[in-house]
PDB file of C-alpha atoms in Angstrom:
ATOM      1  CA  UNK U   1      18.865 -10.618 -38.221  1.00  0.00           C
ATOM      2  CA  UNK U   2      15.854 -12.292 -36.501  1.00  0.00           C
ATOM      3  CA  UNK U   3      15.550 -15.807 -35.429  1.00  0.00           C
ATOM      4  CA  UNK U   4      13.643 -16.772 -37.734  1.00  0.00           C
ATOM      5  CA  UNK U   5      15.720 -14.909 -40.703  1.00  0.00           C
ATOM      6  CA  UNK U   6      18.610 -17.233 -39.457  1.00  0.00           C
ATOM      7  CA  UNK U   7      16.426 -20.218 -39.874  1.00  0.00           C
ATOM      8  CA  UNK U   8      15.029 -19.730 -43.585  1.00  0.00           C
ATOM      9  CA  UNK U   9      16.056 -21.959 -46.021  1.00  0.00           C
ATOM     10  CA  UNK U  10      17.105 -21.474 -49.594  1.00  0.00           C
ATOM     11  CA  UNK U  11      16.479 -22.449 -53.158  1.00  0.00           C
ATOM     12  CA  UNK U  12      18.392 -23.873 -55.737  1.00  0.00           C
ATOM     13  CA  UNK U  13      17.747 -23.743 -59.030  1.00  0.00           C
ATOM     14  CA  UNK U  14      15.199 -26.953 -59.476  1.00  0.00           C
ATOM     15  CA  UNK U  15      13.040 -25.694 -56.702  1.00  0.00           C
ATOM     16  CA  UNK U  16      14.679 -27.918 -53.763  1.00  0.00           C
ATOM     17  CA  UNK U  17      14.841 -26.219 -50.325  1.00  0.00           C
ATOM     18  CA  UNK U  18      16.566 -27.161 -47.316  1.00  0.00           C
ATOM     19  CA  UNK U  19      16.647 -26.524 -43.824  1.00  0.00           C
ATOM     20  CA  UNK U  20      19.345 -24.220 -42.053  1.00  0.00           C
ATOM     21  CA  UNK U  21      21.333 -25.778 -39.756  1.00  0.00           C
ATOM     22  CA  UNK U  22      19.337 -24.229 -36.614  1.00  0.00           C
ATOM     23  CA  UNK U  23      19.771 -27.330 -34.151  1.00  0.00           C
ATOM     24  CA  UNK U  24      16.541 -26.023 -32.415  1.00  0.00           C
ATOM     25  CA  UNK U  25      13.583 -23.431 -31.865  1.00  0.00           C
ATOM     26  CA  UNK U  26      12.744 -21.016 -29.689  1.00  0.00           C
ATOM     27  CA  UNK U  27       9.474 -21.201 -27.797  1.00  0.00           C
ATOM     28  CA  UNK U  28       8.402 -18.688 -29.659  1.00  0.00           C
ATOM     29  CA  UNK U  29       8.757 -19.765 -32.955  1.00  0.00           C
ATOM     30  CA  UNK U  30       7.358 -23.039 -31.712  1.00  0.00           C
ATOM     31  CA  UNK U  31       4.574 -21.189 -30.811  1.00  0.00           C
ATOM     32  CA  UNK U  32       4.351 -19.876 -34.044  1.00  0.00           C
ATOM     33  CA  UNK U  33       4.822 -22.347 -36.278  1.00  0.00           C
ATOM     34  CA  UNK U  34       1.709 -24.547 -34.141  1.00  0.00           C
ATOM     35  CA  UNK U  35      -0.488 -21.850 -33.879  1.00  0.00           C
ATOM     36  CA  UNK U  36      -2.291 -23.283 -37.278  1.00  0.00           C
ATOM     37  CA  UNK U  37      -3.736 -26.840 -37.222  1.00  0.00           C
ATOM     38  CA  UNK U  38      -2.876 -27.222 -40.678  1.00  0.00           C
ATOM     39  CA  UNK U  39       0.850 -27.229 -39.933  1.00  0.00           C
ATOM     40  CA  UNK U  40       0.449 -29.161 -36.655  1.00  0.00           C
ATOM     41  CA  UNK U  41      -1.867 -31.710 -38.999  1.00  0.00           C
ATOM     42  CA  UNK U  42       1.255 -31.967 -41.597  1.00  0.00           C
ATOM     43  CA  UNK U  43       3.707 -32.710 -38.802  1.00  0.00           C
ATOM     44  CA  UNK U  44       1.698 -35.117 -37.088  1.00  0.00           C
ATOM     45  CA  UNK U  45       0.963 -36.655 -40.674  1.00  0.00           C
ATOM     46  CA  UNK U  46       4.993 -36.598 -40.775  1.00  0.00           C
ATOM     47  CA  UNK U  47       5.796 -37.946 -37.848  1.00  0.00           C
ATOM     48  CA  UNK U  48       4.121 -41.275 -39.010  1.00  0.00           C
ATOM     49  CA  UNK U  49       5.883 -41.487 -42.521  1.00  0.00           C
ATOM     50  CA  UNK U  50       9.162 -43.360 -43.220  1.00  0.00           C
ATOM     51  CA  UNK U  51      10.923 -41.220 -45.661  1.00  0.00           C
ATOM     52  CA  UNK U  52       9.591 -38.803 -48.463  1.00  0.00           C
ATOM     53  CA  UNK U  53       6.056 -38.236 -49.132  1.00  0.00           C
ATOM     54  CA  UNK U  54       4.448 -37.011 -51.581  1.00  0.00           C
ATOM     55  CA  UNK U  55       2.536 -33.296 -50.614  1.00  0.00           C
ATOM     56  CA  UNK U  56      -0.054 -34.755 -52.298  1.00  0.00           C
ATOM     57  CA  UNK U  57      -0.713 -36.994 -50.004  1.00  0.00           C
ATOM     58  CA  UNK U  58      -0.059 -35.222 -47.153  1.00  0.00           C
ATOM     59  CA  UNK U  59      -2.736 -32.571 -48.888  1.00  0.00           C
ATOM     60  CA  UNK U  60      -5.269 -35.199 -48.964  1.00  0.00           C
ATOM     61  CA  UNK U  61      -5.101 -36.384 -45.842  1.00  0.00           C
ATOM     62  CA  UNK U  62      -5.141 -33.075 -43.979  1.00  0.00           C
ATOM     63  CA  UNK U  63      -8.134 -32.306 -46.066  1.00  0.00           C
ATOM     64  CA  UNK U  64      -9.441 -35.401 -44.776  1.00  0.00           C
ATOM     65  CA  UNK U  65      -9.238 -34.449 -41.534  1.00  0.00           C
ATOM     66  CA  UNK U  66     -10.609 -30.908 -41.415  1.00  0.00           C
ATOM     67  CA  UNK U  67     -13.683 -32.277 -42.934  1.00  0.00           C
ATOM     68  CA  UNK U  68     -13.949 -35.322 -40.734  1.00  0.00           C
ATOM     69  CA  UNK U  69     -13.825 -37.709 -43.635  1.00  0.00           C
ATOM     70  CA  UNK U  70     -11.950 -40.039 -45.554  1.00  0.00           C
ATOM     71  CA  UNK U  71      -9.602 -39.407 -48.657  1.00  0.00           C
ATOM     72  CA  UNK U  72     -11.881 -40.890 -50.585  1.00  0.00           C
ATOM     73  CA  UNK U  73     -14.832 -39.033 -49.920  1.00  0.00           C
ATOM     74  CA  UNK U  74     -13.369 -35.709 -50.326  1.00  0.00           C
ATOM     75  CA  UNK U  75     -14.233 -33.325 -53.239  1.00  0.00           C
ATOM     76  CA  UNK U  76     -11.926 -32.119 -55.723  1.00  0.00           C
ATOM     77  CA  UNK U  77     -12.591 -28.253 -54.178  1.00  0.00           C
ATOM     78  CA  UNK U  78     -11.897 -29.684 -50.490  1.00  0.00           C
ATOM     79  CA  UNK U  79      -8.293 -31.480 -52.131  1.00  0.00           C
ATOM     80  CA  UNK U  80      -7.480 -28.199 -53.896  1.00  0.00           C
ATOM     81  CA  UNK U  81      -7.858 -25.752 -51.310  1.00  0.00           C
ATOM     82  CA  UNK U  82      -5.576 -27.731 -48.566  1.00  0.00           C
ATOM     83  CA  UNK U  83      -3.282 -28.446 -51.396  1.00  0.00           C
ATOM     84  CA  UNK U  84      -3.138 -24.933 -52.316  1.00  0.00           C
ATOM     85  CA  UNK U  85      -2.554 -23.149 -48.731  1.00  0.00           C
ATOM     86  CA  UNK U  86       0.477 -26.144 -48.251  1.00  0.00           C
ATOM     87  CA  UNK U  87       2.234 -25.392 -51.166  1.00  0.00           C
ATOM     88  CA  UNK U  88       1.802 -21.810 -51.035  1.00  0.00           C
ATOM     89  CA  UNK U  89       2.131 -21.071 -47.216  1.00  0.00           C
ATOM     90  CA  UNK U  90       2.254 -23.770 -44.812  1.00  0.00           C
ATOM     91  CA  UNK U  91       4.794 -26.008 -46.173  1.00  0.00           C
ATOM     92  CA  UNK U  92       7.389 -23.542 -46.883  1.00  0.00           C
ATOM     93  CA  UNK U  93       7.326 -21.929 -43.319  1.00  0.00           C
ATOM     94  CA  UNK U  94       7.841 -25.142 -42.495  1.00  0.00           C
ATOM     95  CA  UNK U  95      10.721 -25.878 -44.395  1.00  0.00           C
ATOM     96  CA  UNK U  96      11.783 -21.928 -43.240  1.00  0.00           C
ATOM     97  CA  UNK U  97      12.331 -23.375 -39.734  1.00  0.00           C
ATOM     98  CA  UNK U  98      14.053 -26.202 -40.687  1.00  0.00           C
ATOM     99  CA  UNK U  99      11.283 -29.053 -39.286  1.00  0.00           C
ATOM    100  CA  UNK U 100      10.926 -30.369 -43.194  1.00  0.00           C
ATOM    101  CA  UNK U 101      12.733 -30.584 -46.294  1.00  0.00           C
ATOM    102  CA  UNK U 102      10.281 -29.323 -49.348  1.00  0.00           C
ATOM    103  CA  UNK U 103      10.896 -29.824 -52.718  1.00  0.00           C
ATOM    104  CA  UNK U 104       8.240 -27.416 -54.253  1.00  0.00           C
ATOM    105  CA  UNK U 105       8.917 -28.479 -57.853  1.00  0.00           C
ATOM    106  CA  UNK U 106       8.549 -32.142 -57.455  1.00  0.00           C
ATOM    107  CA  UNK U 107       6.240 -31.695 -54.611  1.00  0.00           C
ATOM    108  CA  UNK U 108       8.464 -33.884 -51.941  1.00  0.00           C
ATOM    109  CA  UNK U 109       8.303 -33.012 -48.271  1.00  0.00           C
ATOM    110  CA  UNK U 110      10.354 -34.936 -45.590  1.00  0.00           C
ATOM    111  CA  UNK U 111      10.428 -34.959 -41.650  1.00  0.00           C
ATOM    112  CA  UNK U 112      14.107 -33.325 -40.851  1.00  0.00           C
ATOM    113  CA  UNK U 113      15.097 -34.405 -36.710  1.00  0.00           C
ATOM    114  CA  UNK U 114      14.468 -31.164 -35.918  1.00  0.00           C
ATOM    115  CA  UNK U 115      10.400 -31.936 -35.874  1.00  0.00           C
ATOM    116  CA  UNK U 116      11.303 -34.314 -33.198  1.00  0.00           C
ATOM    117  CA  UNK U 117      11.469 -30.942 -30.709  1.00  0.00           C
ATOM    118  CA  UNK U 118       7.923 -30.250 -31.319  1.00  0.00           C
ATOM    119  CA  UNK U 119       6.665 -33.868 -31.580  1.00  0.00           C
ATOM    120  CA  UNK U 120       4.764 -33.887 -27.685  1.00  0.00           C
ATOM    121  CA  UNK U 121       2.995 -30.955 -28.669  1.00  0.00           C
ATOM    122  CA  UNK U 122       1.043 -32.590 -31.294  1.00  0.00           C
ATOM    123  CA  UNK U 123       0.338 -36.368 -29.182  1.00  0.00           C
ATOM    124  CA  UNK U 124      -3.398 -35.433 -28.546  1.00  0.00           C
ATOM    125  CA  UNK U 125      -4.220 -32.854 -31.175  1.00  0.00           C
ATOM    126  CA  UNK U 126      -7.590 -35.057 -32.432  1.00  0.00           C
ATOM    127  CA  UNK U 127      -8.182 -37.083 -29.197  1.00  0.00           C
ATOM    128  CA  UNK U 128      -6.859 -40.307 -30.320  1.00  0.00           C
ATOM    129  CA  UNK U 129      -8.126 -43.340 -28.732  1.00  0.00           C
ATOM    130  CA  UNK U 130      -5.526 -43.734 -26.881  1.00  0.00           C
ATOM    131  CA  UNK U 131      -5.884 -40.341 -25.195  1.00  0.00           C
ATOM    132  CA  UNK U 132      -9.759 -40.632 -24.996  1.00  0.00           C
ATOM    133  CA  UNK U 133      -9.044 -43.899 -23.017  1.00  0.00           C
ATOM    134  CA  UNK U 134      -7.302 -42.456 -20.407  1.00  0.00           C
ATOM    135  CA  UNK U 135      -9.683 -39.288 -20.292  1.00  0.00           C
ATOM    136  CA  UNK U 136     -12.399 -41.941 -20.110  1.00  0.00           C
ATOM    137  CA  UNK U 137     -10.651 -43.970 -17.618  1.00  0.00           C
ATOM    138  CA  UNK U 138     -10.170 -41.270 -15.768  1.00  0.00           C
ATOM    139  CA  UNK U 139     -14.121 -40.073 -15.560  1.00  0.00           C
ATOM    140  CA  UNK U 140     -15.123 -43.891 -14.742  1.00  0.00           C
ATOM    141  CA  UNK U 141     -12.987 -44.070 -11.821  1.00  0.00           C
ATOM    142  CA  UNK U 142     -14.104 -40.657 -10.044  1.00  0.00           C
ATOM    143  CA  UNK U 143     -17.953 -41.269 -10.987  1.00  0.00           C
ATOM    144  CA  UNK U 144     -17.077 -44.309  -8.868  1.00  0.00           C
ATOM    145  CA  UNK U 145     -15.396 -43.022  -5.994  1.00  0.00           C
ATOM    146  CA  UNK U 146     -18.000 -40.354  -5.829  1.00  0.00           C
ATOM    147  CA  UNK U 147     -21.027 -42.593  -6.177  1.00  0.00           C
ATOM    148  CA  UNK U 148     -19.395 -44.860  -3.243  1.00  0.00           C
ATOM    149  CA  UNK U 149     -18.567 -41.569  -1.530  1.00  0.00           C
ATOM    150  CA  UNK U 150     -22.293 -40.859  -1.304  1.00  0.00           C
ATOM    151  CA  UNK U 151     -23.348 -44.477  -0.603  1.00  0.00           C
ATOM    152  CA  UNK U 152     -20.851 -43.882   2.774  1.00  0.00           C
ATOM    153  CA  UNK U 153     -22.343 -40.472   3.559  1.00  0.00           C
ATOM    154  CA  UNK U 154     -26.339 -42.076   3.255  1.00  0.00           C
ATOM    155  CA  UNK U 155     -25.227 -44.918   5.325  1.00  0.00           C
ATOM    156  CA  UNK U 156     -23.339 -42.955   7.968  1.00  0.00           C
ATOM    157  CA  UNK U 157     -26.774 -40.324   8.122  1.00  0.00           C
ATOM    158  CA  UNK U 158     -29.252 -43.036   7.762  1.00  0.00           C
ATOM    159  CA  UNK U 159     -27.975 -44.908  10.961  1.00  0.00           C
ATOM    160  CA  UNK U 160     -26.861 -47.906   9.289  1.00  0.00           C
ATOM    161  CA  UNK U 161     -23.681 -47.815  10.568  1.00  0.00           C
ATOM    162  CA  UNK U 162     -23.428 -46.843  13.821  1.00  0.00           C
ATOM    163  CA  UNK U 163     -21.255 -43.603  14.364  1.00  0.00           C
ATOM    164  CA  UNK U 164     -18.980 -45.217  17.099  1.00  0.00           C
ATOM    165  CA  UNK U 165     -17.670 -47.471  14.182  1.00  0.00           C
ATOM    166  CA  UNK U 166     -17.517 -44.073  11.413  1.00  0.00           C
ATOM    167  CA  UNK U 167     -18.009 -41.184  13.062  1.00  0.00           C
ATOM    168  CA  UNK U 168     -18.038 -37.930  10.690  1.00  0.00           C
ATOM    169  CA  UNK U 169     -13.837 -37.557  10.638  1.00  0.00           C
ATOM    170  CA  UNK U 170     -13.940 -40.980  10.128  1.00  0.00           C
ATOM    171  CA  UNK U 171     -15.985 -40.791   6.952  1.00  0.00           C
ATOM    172  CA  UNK U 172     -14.303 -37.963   5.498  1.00  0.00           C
ATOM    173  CA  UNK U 173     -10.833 -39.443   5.916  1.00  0.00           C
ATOM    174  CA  UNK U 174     -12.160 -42.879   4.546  1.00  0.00           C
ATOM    175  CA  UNK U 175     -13.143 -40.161   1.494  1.00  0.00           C
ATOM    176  CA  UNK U 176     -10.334 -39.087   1.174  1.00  0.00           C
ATOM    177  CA  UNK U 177      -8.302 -41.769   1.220  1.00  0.00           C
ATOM    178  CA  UNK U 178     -10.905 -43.156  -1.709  1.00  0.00           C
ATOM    179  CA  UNK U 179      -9.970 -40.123  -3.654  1.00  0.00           C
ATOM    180  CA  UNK U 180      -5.780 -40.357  -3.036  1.00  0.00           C
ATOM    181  CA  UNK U 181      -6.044 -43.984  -3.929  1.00  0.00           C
ATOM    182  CA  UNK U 182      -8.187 -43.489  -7.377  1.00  0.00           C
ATOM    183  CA  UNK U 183      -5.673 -40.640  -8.140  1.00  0.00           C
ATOM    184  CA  UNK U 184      -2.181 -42.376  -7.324  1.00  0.00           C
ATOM    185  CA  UNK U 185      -3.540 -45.473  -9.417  1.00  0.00           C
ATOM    186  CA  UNK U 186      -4.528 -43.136 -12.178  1.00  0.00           C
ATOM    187  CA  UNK U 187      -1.288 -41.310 -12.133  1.00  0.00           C
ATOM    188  CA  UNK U 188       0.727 -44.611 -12.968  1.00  0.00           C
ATOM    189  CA  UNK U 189      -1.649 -45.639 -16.515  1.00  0.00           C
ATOM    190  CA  UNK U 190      -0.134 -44.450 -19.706  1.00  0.00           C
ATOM    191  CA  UNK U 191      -2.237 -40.871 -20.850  1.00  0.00           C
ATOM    192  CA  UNK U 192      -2.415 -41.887 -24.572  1.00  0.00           C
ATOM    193  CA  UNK U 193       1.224 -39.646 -25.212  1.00  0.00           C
TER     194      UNK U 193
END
């Protein structure tokens, strides 16, 4: 029996499934199971829900996101198609791993802890803000360093400062030790995650 045999779940009568009891996942089914961004959209969607949802609203705002919208902007087509590949596909393989509980027939889905495992993976799937703030924070602090870098070098080579107070070692530690300090202050800011 493969791993992921072990981990499918199984219906009852109304519809309900539930997770196995796996208590985690493989890298490769991890791999697997975040391979498509609609499933990595529906956990990330999940991981921000208290309780049940309804698919339909996870649906919705999946579709919402593949078309860089809002949910109230989208067309019925662009609803039914995400709907469609969840409730056929996505959310049951889901549920097969044990990272949601699905009821198909009333159309309930629910984060299990076992999501929690996979949770980092997802932080900066769409570039939050948070994570474009640090990226950007990042840029504006080496642009700086190197534009103050190059100031150093023209004054050095222009004669402005005389080399018997920066000679060439000189500059390229004082360089250097631009670059180390923009990197060890940049290491210690959250990353968005």
């Amino acid at each position: 029996m493969s791993t992921a045999d072990a981990k499918r779940s199984s219906s009852d009568e109304t519809g309900s499934e539930t997770p196995s009891r796996a208590s985690s996942l493989s890298k490769d089914d991890t791999f697997h199971i975040l391979q498509n961004e609609r499933r990595r959209r529906v956990l990330r969607y999940l991981s921000d829900a208290e309780g049940p949802v309804d698919m339909r609203d996870i649906a919705e705002q999946v579709a919402a996101w593949e078309h860089d919208t809002t949910v109230q902007q989208l067309t019925s087509d662009q609803r039914q198609r995400v709907y469609i590949a969840l409730y056929q596909s996505h959310l049951p393989k889901l549920a097969d791993f044990g990272l949601i509980t699905y009821n198909r027939s009333r159309g309930v889905v629910e984060r299990t802890p076992l999501a929690d495992q996979i949770a980092w993976y997802l932080d900066d799937e769409n570039g939050t803000e948070e994570s474009t703030g640090a990226r950007d924070d990042w840029v504006r602090y080496y642009v700086g360093v190197t534009v103050l870098s190059l100031l150093l070098i023209g004054v050095v080579w222009l004669g402005v400062v005389p080399s018997t107070l920066l000679s060439n070692v000189g500059l390229a530690v004082v360089i250097t030790l631009l670059y180390a300090a923009v990197t060890a202050a940049m290491a210690g800011l959250p990353t968005g995650t």
